Short mmCIF file of C-alpha atoms and ligand atoms in Angstrom, two decimals:
data_model
loop_
_atom_site.label_atom_id
_atom_site.label_comp_id
_atom_site.label_asym_id
_atom_site.label_seq_id
_atom_site.Cartn_x
_atom_site.Cartn_y
_atom_site.Cartn_z
CA MET A 57 76.38 77.96 124.70
CA LYS A 58 78.35 81.15 124.88
CA VAL A 59 76.62 84.52 124.66
CA VAL A 60 78.30 87.93 124.93
CA LEU A 61 76.32 91.02 126.07
CA ALA A 62 78.14 94.14 124.36
CA SER A 63 78.53 97.11 126.46
CA CYS A 64 80.91 100.26 126.07
CA ALA A 65 84.15 101.04 127.85
CA ALA A 66 82.63 103.53 130.20
CA LEU A 67 80.07 101.05 131.40
CA PRO A 68 81.37 97.64 130.90
CA GLU A 69 78.63 95.89 132.68
CA GLY A 70 75.78 98.26 131.50
CA ASP A 71 73.90 100.44 134.03
CA GLY A 72 72.43 97.53 136.08
CA ASP A 73 69.23 97.20 134.10
CA GLU A 74 70.62 94.06 132.55
CA ASP A 75 71.26 92.23 135.85
CA ALA A 76 67.99 90.38 135.61
CA LEU A 77 68.82 89.07 132.20
CA VAL A 78 72.42 87.95 133.22
CA ALA A 79 70.63 86.12 136.05
CA ALA A 80 67.87 84.54 133.75
CA LEU A 81 70.62 83.36 131.27
CA ARG A 82 72.69 81.85 134.04
CA ARG A 83 69.72 80.05 135.29
CA ASP A 84 69.10 78.76 131.92
CA GLY A 85 72.67 77.37 131.76
CA VAL A 86 74.10 79.98 129.14
CA GLY A 87 77.65 81.02 129.59
CA VAL A 88 77.00 84.87 129.56
CA THR A 89 79.67 87.53 129.83
CA TRP A 90 79.91 91.27 129.17
CA ARG A 91 82.33 92.79 126.56
CA PRO A 92 82.70 96.36 125.69
CA TRP A 93 82.30 96.78 121.75
CA GLY A 94 85.33 97.09 119.69
CA GLU A 95 87.24 94.00 120.93
CA PRO A 96 87.39 90.67 119.09
CA VAL A 97 84.66 88.25 120.49
CA ASP A 98 84.37 84.59 120.56
CA ALA A 99 80.77 83.50 121.13
CA ASP A 100 77.59 81.67 119.56
CA LEU A 101 75.93 85.02 119.77
CA VAL A 102 76.85 88.68 120.53
CA VAL A 103 73.71 90.76 121.89
CA LEU A 104 73.98 94.51 121.67
CA ARG A 105 73.04 95.89 124.96
CA ALA A 106 74.77 98.89 126.42
CA THR A 107 77.06 100.15 123.42
CA TRP A 108 75.88 103.83 124.21
CA ASP A 109 79.04 105.65 122.97
CA TYR A 110 78.87 104.46 119.29
CA THR A 111 77.28 107.63 117.99
CA GLU A 112 80.53 109.54 117.64
CA LYS A 113 82.33 106.55 115.96
CA LEU A 114 79.47 104.75 114.04
CA ASP A 115 81.70 103.60 111.08
CA GLU A 116 84.07 101.88 113.63
CA PHE A 117 80.95 100.49 115.41
CA LEU A 118 79.38 99.12 112.32
CA ALA A 119 82.59 97.59 111.21
CA TRP A 120 82.95 95.69 114.62
CA CYS A 121 79.23 94.70 114.12
CA ASP A 122 80.10 93.10 110.79
CA SER A 123 83.11 91.44 112.40
CA VAL A 124 81.57 89.32 115.18
CA PRO A 125 80.51 85.81 114.73
CA ALA A 126 76.76 86.47 114.96
CA LEU A 127 75.04 89.60 116.17
CA ALA A 128 71.69 90.53 117.46
CA ASN A 129 70.04 92.56 116.08
CA PRO A 130 71.90 91.70 112.65
CA PRO A 131 74.29 94.34 111.34
CA ARG A 132 72.12 95.57 108.54
CA VAL A 133 69.23 96.26 111.07
CA VAL A 134 71.61 98.10 113.17
CA ARG A 135 72.99 100.14 110.14
CA TRP A 136 69.32 101.08 109.23
CA ASN A 137 68.30 101.91 112.64
CA THR A 138 71.30 104.06 113.90
CA ASP A 139 70.15 106.72 111.53
CA LYS A 140 66.85 108.24 112.66
CA ALA A 141 66.08 109.24 109.05
CA TYR A 142 64.28 105.73 109.04
CA LEU A 143 61.47 107.67 110.55
CA VAL A 144 60.81 109.28 107.11
CA GLU A 145 60.83 106.05 105.50
CA LEU A 146 58.34 104.52 108.04
CA ALA A 147 56.12 107.80 107.51
CA ALA A 148 56.28 107.19 103.74
CA ARG A 149 54.70 103.77 104.14
CA GLY A 150 51.91 105.26 106.06
CA VAL A 151 52.98 104.79 109.70
CA PRO A 152 51.86 107.63 111.98
CA VAL A 153 55.18 109.26 112.92
CA VAL A 154 55.96 112.49 114.80
CA PRO A 155 56.37 114.80 111.59
CA THR A 156 60.10 114.79 110.93
CA ALA A 157 62.40 116.74 108.58
CA VAL A 158 65.88 115.77 107.75
CA VAL A 159 68.32 118.63 107.69
CA GLU A 160 71.85 118.01 106.12
CA PRO A 161 74.76 120.09 107.37
CA GLY A 162 74.75 123.60 105.99
CA GLU A 163 71.12 123.27 104.92
CA ASP A 164 68.79 126.03 105.96
CA PRO A 165 65.63 124.42 107.28
CA VAL A 166 62.01 125.57 107.44
CA PHE A 167 61.26 125.35 111.17
CA PRO A 168 57.78 124.29 112.22
CA ALA A 169 55.71 127.01 113.86
CA GLY A 170 55.75 127.09 117.58
CA GLU A 171 58.01 124.90 119.69
CA PHE A 172 60.28 122.31 118.00
CA VAL A 173 63.02 119.95 118.58
CA VAL A 174 66.53 119.63 116.82
CA LYS A 175 68.33 116.47 117.33
CA PRO A 176 71.23 114.64 115.64
CA ALA A 177 70.00 111.98 113.31
CA ILE A 178 72.70 109.66 114.77
CA GLY A 179 72.07 110.12 118.52
CA ALA A 180 71.26 108.33 121.72
CA GLY A 181 70.55 109.23 125.27
CA SER A 182 68.85 112.57 124.40
CA ARG A 183 72.43 113.77 123.62
CA GLY A 184 72.53 116.81 121.39
CA ALA A 185 68.88 117.05 121.56
CA GLY A 186 67.40 120.77 122.12
CA ARG A 187 63.94 122.19 122.50
CA PHE A 188 63.69 125.76 120.77
CA THR A 189 60.99 128.41 119.66
CA ASP A 190 63.86 130.93 118.53
CA HIS A 191 64.97 130.24 114.98
CA ALA A 192 68.34 132.03 115.40
CA GLU A 193 69.17 129.63 118.54
CA ALA A 194 68.04 126.62 116.71
CA ARG A 195 70.38 127.47 113.63
CA LYS A 196 73.07 128.00 115.85
CA HIS A 197 72.50 124.50 117.56
CA LEU A 198 72.35 123.00 114.08
CA GLU A 199 75.71 124.48 113.12
CA ALA A 200 77.26 123.50 116.40
CA LEU A 201 76.12 119.86 115.71
CA GLY A 202 77.49 120.02 112.38
CA VAL A 203 75.97 116.58 111.38
CA LYS A 204 72.65 115.52 109.89
CA ALA A 205 69.86 116.40 112.06
CA LEU A 206 66.15 116.04 112.61
CA VAL A 207 63.72 118.73 113.20
CA GLN A 208 60.30 117.93 114.75
CA PRO A 209 57.55 119.95 116.22
CA TYR A 210 57.66 119.60 119.97
CA GLN A 211 54.98 117.08 121.02
CA SER A 212 53.45 119.02 124.13
CA SER A 213 51.68 115.91 125.29
CA VAL A 214 55.13 114.68 126.44
CA ASP A 215 55.30 117.36 129.17
CA ALA A 216 52.19 115.79 130.77
CA ASN A 217 52.37 112.19 129.76
CA GLY A 218 55.92 111.52 128.71
CA GLU A 219 56.39 108.62 126.36
CA THR A 220 55.45 104.91 126.41
CA ALA A 221 58.11 102.44 125.45
CA LEU A 222 56.76 99.15 124.25
CA VAL A 223 59.25 96.21 124.36
CA PHE A 224 59.01 93.13 121.98
CA PHE A 225 61.10 90.07 121.94
CA ALA A 226 61.37 87.87 118.88
CA GLY A 227 58.50 89.92 117.37
CA GLU A 228 56.21 89.22 120.44
CA TYR A 229 55.03 91.91 122.64
CA SER A 230 56.70 91.51 126.09
CA HIS A 231 56.03 94.64 128.36
CA SER A 232 56.01 98.41 128.55
CA PHE A 233 57.40 101.21 130.49
CA HIS A 234 56.82 105.02 130.84
CA LYS A 235 59.60 107.54 130.50
CA GLY A 236 59.11 111.16 131.76
CA PRO A 237 59.86 114.22 129.57
CA MET A 238 63.60 114.55 128.91
CA LEU A 239 63.85 118.07 127.57
CA ALA A 240 63.58 121.24 129.12
CA GLN A 241 63.75 124.63 127.06
CA GLY A 242 67.19 124.82 125.45
CA LEU A 243 69.94 122.25 125.07
CA ALA A 244 69.85 118.99 127.25
CA GLU A 245 72.95 118.44 129.59
CA SER A 246 74.04 114.94 130.44
CA GLU A 247 75.62 114.10 133.61
CA SER A 248 77.31 110.79 132.62
CA GLY A 249 78.07 112.15 129.16
CA LEU A 250 76.40 108.98 127.70
CA TYR A 251 72.80 109.72 128.47
CA LEU A 252 70.40 111.89 130.24
CA GLU A 253 69.07 110.34 133.39
CA GLU A 254 65.75 108.85 132.67
CA ARG A 255 62.72 108.58 135.05
CA LEU A 256 61.17 105.14 134.27
CA ARG A 257 58.39 103.01 135.50
CA GLY A 258 56.19 100.11 134.47
CA ILE A 259 53.05 100.98 132.64
CA GLU A 260 50.05 99.04 131.02
CA PRO A 261 49.89 100.36 127.40
CA ALA A 262 46.56 101.16 125.68
CA ARG A 263 45.47 98.71 123.01
CA ARG A 264 46.11 101.47 119.98
CA GLN A 265 49.51 102.01 121.39
CA VAL A 266 50.20 98.06 121.13
CA GLU A 267 48.56 98.15 117.58
CA LEU A 268 50.83 100.96 116.38
CA ALA A 269 54.01 99.33 117.72
CA GLU A 270 53.07 95.94 115.96
CA ARG A 271 52.54 97.93 112.71
CA VAL A 272 55.95 99.89 113.08
CA LEU A 273 57.62 96.42 113.51
CA ASP A 274 55.88 94.86 110.49
CA VAL A 275 56.71 97.60 108.31
CA ALA A 276 60.35 98.06 109.44
CA ALA A 277 60.70 94.20 108.89
CA GLU A 278 59.27 94.64 105.42
CA LEU A 279 61.61 97.48 104.56
CA LEU A 280 64.57 95.22 105.75
CA SER A 281 63.10 91.98 103.85
CA LEU A 282 62.80 90.20 107.30
CA ARG A 283 60.18 88.83 109.43
CA ARG A 284 59.11 90.68 112.76
CA ALA A 285 60.34 87.50 114.72
CA ASP A 286 63.88 88.32 113.28
CA PHE A 287 64.27 91.13 115.49
CA LEU A 288 65.54 89.56 118.85
CA TYR A 289 64.61 92.72 120.71
CA ALA A 290 62.76 96.02 119.79
CA ARG A 291 61.39 99.04 121.56
CA VAL A 292 58.87 101.24 120.19
CA ASP A 293 58.67 104.69 121.81
CA VAL A 294 55.22 106.33 121.24
CA VAL A 295 53.81 109.60 122.28
CA GLU A 296 50.35 111.10 122.01
CA GLY A 297 49.74 113.50 119.00
CA GLU A 298 47.53 116.47 119.03
CA ASP A 299 44.39 114.48 118.34
CA GLY A 300 45.07 112.05 121.21
CA GLU A 301 46.31 109.34 118.70
CA PRO A 302 49.60 107.66 119.23
CA LEU A 303 52.60 108.53 117.16
CA LEU A 304 55.97 106.75 116.71
CA LEU A 305 58.80 108.94 118.25
CA GLU A 306 61.60 106.38 117.93
CA LEU A 307 62.02 102.75 117.01
CA GLU A 308 64.95 101.19 118.87
CA LEU A 309 66.60 98.14 117.25
CA THR A 310 70.11 98.90 118.40
CA GLU A 311 70.81 99.28 122.05
CA PRO A 312 67.46 100.06 123.90
CA THR A 313 67.30 100.00 127.62
CA LEU A 314 64.43 97.35 128.08
CA GLY A 315 63.24 98.46 131.51
CA PHE A 316 64.01 95.07 133.35
CA LYS A 317 64.15 97.01 136.66
CA HIS A 318 60.54 98.13 136.17
CA THR A 319 59.08 94.68 135.24
CA GLY A 320 58.87 91.34 136.87
CA ASP A 321 61.61 88.60 136.33
CA GLU A 322 59.32 87.22 133.44
CA ALA A 323 60.40 89.62 130.98
CA ALA A 324 64.08 88.67 131.45
CA ALA A 325 63.17 85.17 131.27
CA ARG A 326 61.31 85.71 128.00
CA LEU A 327 64.42 87.41 126.40
CA SER A 328 66.61 84.49 127.70
CA THR A 329 64.34 81.98 125.91
CA ALA A 330 64.45 84.14 122.77
CA ILE A 331 68.26 84.41 123.12
CA ARG A 332 68.84 80.66 123.55
CA ALA A 333 66.54 79.86 120.48
CA LEU A 334 68.51 82.35 118.44
CA ALA A 335 72.00 81.19 119.62
CA SER A 336 71.09 77.51 118.90
CA ARG A 337 70.26 78.50 115.34
CA SER A 338 73.39 80.65 114.78
N1 ADP B 62 59.46 115.74 118.83
C1 ADP B 62 59.51 115.64 120.19
N2 ADP B 62 58.60 116.13 121.08
C2 ADP B 62 58.67 116.04 122.34
N3 ADP B 62 59.94 115.44 122.96
C3 ADP B 62 60.80 115.11 122.15
C4 ADP B 62 60.58 115.04 120.85
N4 ADP B 62 61.85 114.57 120.25
C5 ADP B 62 62.47 114.22 121.36
N5 ADP B 62 61.97 114.63 122.64
C6 ADP B 62 62.48 114.21 123.91
O1 ADP B 62 63.78 113.91 123.79
C7 ADP B 62 64.16 112.61 124.19
C8 ADP B 62 65.31 111.94 123.28
O2 ADP B 62 64.75 111.96 122.04
P1 ADP B 62 64.64 110.63 121.16
O3 ADP B 62 64.13 110.99 119.70
O4 ADP B 62 64.00 109.63 121.96
O5 ADP B 62 66.20 110.39 121.00
P2 ADP B 62 67.39 109.45 121.81
O6 ADP B 62 66.45 108.64 122.86
O7 ADP B 62 67.70 108.43 120.67
O8 ADP B 62 68.36 110.24 122.23
C9 ADP B 62 62.79 111.98 124.17
O9 ADP B 62 62.82 110.87 125.13
C10 ADP B 62 61.85 112.93 124.48
O10 ADP B 62 61.59 113.15 125.92
MG1 MG B 63 64.59 107.91 122.93
#
């Protein structure tokens, strides 16, 4: 069985978080190799893992996704998930989501009162995300981005509590980790050019966080006419709203960091099992 983990040219073997997964797959007898996305691949299954530079060449990336023999998550999931406007669709179906307005280029938005975030709708690694109170500065940032963007009230709980990332494999809850706040006032600067350096640690989620994450996956699956189990991997990032209830910040079905460095080897073993099951069906 041949499985390819897809990465990007700048980090052809990812950032090390996936080492435990590679080890688990090898232990389970899978021939696993890394390949930067964009190249032709020959494999039973291609798993998107560290493709962090697709945001500036999304069309090319999606065309490559369509071209590979079998992709996890599937191309139409990726097509839907790479545009954060999916948050508005989930909210319309009753999912508690951080209030989100989509702003097309050239549009003049109504900014929320107080602090708010402006970030590209197609974005990853916190690149292009900024935190503002000044409307003129925010407008300047929108113009500089020049692409479809999201405007959200800044969730102040993030300063104290960060966000919780809940990871699922084949629709089953696996583990969680905590991410510290990413945005200082103004515009975020990335050292790697690919992502802002993140501070992660393993965490035990609250039951209502797990319940929200499961609901998010069920509604997303329904929107895509899939079953929750059809998502090989999913990461649901939640923050605490003003009333203390969890809100969805991001549903990552494309290339989420899965936090293997911050959990035991069982998490990697679980994903290996799910990959083998999927590759044998592909
Ligand atoms: N509305 C918000 N309130 C508070 N923090 C936010 C908000 N939106 C984004 N952030 C911060 O910016 C980071 C990146 O934003 P996110 O929506 O997760 O995009 P991505 O991770 O895809 O770049 C988050 O991890 C969080 O720390
Ligand atoms: Mg995020």
